[in-house]
């Protein structure tokens, strides 16, 4: 059925314990997205990254609509299209273009700038005060990711750099607008994710049709890869991501995106037999520290320090 339009409601801020649980659940999304590279390179037909993005978005979005039977209404047709285009439809092609023109490490480092972009967008779009704390940890996170993924032979390409930054900005804007517009009252998180995945998938139909087309051969392992990307990396991950974004601070949520390149590095070690050097391990620890510290505030840390001695007594 089609829902009746209703104003978006501001989600209540969860209590401390509930926020930790919500943050952990939300972090599942960027962690799963970190598997995209190894799934794409090891399971999917080569030379069709946009088609992989389409298969990640459109079937999952249509499945969500079929399950929830909730469609946008009124202004939400436009908002769903905008959010789907920014978070998925524009982000995927720009991401793939950056990966095509740049070494993977450079592209990943550019993507890690998203929390910094969100910190400034939150000031303009949400009217929040600039969080120097989270901005600073965002810079630390970029440095950490850079140590993990940048190699000594990293090359720079103007088009690739522009695409990488534009992709980070597109999803950063999409995340911030999602926070501003919220979710219509009565709409389930899966339905909302379905709107955006469907919209993003429809946007991707154009570049797929004009640039790549459908792979000539799709074997069983490719089907498994598309199922993983669509059901786990698409429907489940985006449902949890947008649900968490509704109640968590937007800049703190954006910092969770640092998990993606870190999980990609771990997958490279576990699946591809790669090794991490000491500088990479140090960068890994730095990025994780930025991710965790970015979920807190200086006042929360002071309170934690005061409580710890009491508990030890």
XYZ file of C-alpha atoms in Angstrom:
313
model
C 0.000 0.000 0.000
C 0.979 3.631 -0.363
C 1.460 5.499 2.884
C -0.144 8.820 3.553
C 2.260 11.716 3.645
C 3.122 12.848 7.132
C 5.743 15.166 8.578
C 9.133 13.729 9.342
C 9.652 13.226 13.036
C 12.893 13.915 14.833
C 14.202 10.703 16.324
C 14.948 10.697 20.065
C 18.588 10.593 21.076
C 19.358 7.180 22.613
C 20.749 6.863 26.139
C 24.443 6.121 26.574
C 24.069 2.332 26.632
C 21.595 2.373 23.787
C 23.844 4.633 21.753
C 26.769 2.214 22.042
C 24.560 -0.604 20.757
C 23.128 1.571 17.971
C 26.616 2.672 16.941
C 27.836 -0.933 16.829
C 24.856 -1.999 14.709
C 25.265 0.982 12.371
C 28.979 0.227 12.008
C 28.020 -3.107 10.435
C 27.168 -1.228 7.216
C 30.580 0.342 6.417
C 32.260 -2.850 7.638
C 30.318 -4.876 5.056
C 30.999 -2.248 2.383
C 34.681 -2.882 3.026
C 34.260 -6.345 1.490
C 33.140 -4.867 -1.842
C 36.644 -4.715 -3.319
C 37.569 -8.342 -2.666
C 34.127 -9.584 -3.769
C 34.348 -7.534 -6.958
C 37.885 -8.640 -7.859
C 37.559 -12.297 -6.835
C 33.972 -13.223 -7.739
C 32.530 -10.836 -10.310
C 33.174 -10.488 -14.076
C 36.020 -8.052 -14.714
C 35.386 -4.676 -16.306
C 31.805 -4.195 -15.076
C 31.975 -2.264 -11.790
C 28.955 -0.091 -12.642
C 26.864 -3.172 -13.379
C 27.945 -4.507 -9.968
C 26.733 -1.245 -8.403
C 23.427 -1.596 -10.235
C 23.008 -5.177 -9.008
C 23.831 -4.019 -5.495
C 21.126 -1.355 -5.531
C 18.133 -1.978 -7.796
C 17.167 -5.617 -7.026
C 17.607 -4.993 -3.285
C 15.514 -1.831 -3.497
C 12.706 -3.542 -5.388
C 12.774 -6.456 -2.922
C 12.431 -4.019 -0.011
C 9.456 -2.352 -1.698
C 7.819 -5.742 -2.287
C 8.317 -6.773 1.356
C 7.270 -3.524 3.040
C 4.666 -2.358 0.496
C 5.332 1.244 1.449
C 5.854 3.813 -1.299
C 6.871 7.469 -1.083
C 4.128 10.077 -1.170
C 4.122 13.782 -1.915
C 7.469 15.525 -1.401
C 9.109 12.185 -0.565
C 9.138 11.109 -4.213
C 11.526 13.999 -4.848
C 13.488 13.511 -1.638
C 13.927 9.775 -2.244
C 15.250 10.501 -5.731
C 17.708 13.114 -4.437
C 18.939 10.958 -1.543
C 19.154 7.832 -3.706
C 21.074 9.699 -6.403
C 23.557 11.207 -3.923
C 24.120 8.206 -1.630
C 24.126 5.575 -4.384
C 23.496 6.691 -7.966
C 26.189 9.395 -8.094
C 28.504 7.932 -5.471
C 29.067 4.590 -7.223
C 30.127 5.925 -10.664
C 32.417 8.531 -9.085
C 33.921 5.903 -6.811
C 34.563 3.556 -9.723
C 36.021 6.359 -11.857
C 38.426 7.271 -9.058
C 39.424 3.623 -8.636
C 39.967 3.375 -12.399
C 42.174 6.474 -12.652
C 44.032 6.140 -9.342
C 45.718 3.412 -7.324
C 43.243 1.892 -4.868
C 45.046 3.406 -1.902
C 44.726 6.953 -3.203
C 41.038 6.435 -3.973
C 40.413 5.016 -0.487
C 42.206 7.933 1.155
C 40.113 10.432 -0.780
C 36.980 8.559 0.295
C 38.109 8.826 3.917
C 37.741 12.627 3.684
C 33.956 12.224 3.876
C 33.751 12.849 7.675
C 35.603 16.137 7.193
C 33.173 17.174 4.454
C 30.202 16.186 6.630
C 31.552 18.235 9.548
C 31.304 21.402 7.429
C 28.023 20.429 5.723
C 26.436 19.936 9.159
C 27.142 23.591 9.899
C 25.524 24.823 6.672
C 22.618 22.383 6.333
C 21.832 21.388 9.927
C 22.839 24.613 11.659
C 25.195 22.762 14.001
C 28.311 24.288 15.498
C 31.507 23.125 13.867
C 32.855 20.275 15.982
C 36.585 20.860 16.185
C 36.876 17.589 18.103
C 35.345 15.439 15.340
C 36.963 17.496 12.588
C 40.337 16.861 14.171
C 39.702 13.133 14.494
C 38.509 13.103 10.889
C 41.922 14.424 9.843
C 43.607 11.790 12.011
C 41.434 9.144 10.369
C 42.483 10.249 6.886
C 46.133 10.075 7.944
C 45.605 6.604 9.394
C 43.865 5.291 6.285
C 46.600 6.830 4.172
C 49.252 4.894 6.092
C 47.284 1.664 5.632
C 46.527 1.871 1.934
C 48.971 4.278 0.254
C 51.963 2.647 -1.401
C 55.273 4.230 -2.348
C 54.303 4.265 -6.034
C 50.965 6.031 -5.595
C 50.318 8.104 -8.705
C 48.142 11.196 -8.972
C 45.663 11.942 -11.726
C 43.629 15.157 -11.776
C 40.463 13.498 -13.094
C 40.758 10.660 -10.598
C 41.327 13.014 -7.679
C 38.353 15.151 -8.713
C 36.158 12.051 -8.988
C 37.288 10.741 -5.589
C 36.595 14.029 -3.838
C 33.290 14.474 -5.707
C 32.226 10.972 -4.660
C 33.032 11.702 -1.015
C 31.168 15.006 -1.292
C 28.138 13.373 -2.964
C 27.692 10.792 -0.228
C 28.575 13.364 2.441
C 25.807 15.630 1.162
C 23.457 12.659 0.917
C 24.193 11.646 4.517
C 23.678 15.204 5.780
C 20.408 15.679 3.886
C 19.205 12.307 5.132
C 19.823 13.557 8.656
C 18.003 16.832 7.951
C 14.932 15.315 6.295
C 14.666 12.346 8.615
C 12.186 9.623 7.757
C 8.402 9.993 7.403
C 6.451 8.859 10.433
C 5.258 5.277 10.095
C 7.814 4.316 7.437
C 9.962 1.344 8.380
C 13.755 1.540 7.995
C 13.717 -1.211 5.344
C 11.102 0.646 3.314
C 13.136 3.856 3.501
C 16.278 2.020 2.406
C 14.255 0.466 -0.400
C 13.208 3.886 -1.689
C 16.788 5.086 -1.870
C 18.247 1.865 -3.280
C 15.600 1.800 -6.005
C 16.167 5.452 -6.863
C 19.943 4.997 -6.909
C 19.620 1.860 -9.028
C 17.423 3.646 -11.572
C 20.011 6.429 -11.815
C 22.706 3.802 -12.441
C 20.746 2.277 -15.336
C 21.879 5.104 -17.610
C 25.674 4.791 -17.194
C 25.422 0.993 -17.234
C 23.502 1.081 -20.520
C 25.797 3.638 -22.145
C 29.190 2.514 -20.826
C 29.290 -1.132 -19.781
C 26.259 -3.191 -20.631
C 25.682 -6.657 -19.154
C 28.620 -9.081 -18.736
C 28.768 -11.777 -21.402
C 29.136 -14.538 -18.841
C 27.822 -14.670 -15.272
C 28.794 -17.886 -13.475
C 27.721 -19.319 -10.107
C 30.367 -17.489 -8.092
C 29.385 -14.192 -9.729
C 25.765 -14.846 -8.750
C 26.951 -15.409 -5.193
C 28.885 -12.141 -5.312
C 25.862 -10.207 -6.583
C 23.678 -11.778 -3.882
C 26.181 -10.741 -1.203
C 26.433 -7.192 -2.551
C 22.682 -6.861 -2.980
C 21.216 -8.533 0.104
C 23.967 -7.974 2.687
C 25.938 -5.010 1.311
C 22.791 -3.403 -0.086
C 19.469 -4.134 1.632
C 20.685 -5.090 5.124
C 23.581 -2.637 5.289
C 21.628 0.387 4.073
C 18.655 -0.450 6.306
C 20.942 -0.428 9.358
C 22.897 2.615 8.111
C 19.878 4.870 7.585
C 18.239 3.667 10.812
C 21.389 4.534 12.777
C 21.880 7.839 10.998
C 18.430 8.924 12.131
C 19.386 8.858 15.824
C 23.172 9.285 15.907
C 25.153 12.532 15.401
C 25.788 12.882 11.682
C 29.525 13.631 11.897
C 30.112 10.758 14.310
C 28.202 8.430 11.987
C 30.262 9.576 9.009
C 33.437 8.656 10.920
C 32.208 5.053 10.974
C 32.933 5.070 7.237
C 36.613 4.691 8.118
C 35.791 1.027 8.696
C 35.408 0.407 4.967
C 39.074 0.808 3.909
C 40.199 -0.898 7.124
C 38.015 -3.953 6.523
C 39.196 -3.961 2.902
C 42.786 -4.152 4.174
C 41.911 -7.015 6.538
C 40.134 -8.846 3.705
C 43.271 -8.450 1.615
C 45.286 -10.164 4.342
C 42.790 -12.960 5.040
C 41.538 -13.694 1.517
C 44.349 -12.566 -0.771
C 47.318 -13.447 1.452
C 48.605 -9.889 1.620
C 50.747 -8.688 4.519
C 50.751 -5.469 6.533
C 53.940 -3.564 7.273
C 54.565 -1.870 10.605
C 53.584 1.585 9.231
C 50.342 0.040 7.959
C 49.631 -1.500 11.364
C 50.301 1.881 12.982
C 47.955 3.556 10.497
C 45.318 0.909 11.224
C 45.519 1.662 14.949
C 45.415 5.419 14.270
C 42.301 5.137 12.105
C 40.555 2.937 14.685
C 41.410 5.430 17.417
C 39.931 8.252 15.314
C 36.786 6.217 14.667
C 36.235 5.468 18.370
C 37.176 8.925 19.667
C 34.912 10.524 17.069
C 31.901 8.797 18.629
C 32.563 10.622 21.902
C 32.848 14.232 23.001
C 35.462 15.821 25.291
C 32.825 16.031 28.053
C 31.970 12.337 27.684
C 35.648 11.465 28.018
C 35.954 13.618 31.163
C 32.911 11.902 32.667
C 34.377 8.481 31.838
C 37.668 9.393 33.496
C 35.811 10.505 36.651
C 33.710 7.337 36.808
C 36.642 4.930 36.296
C 38.418 5.665 39.619
C 35.114 5.317 41.508
C 34.503 1.898 40.004
C 38.017 0.814 40.944
C 37.443 1.667 44.634
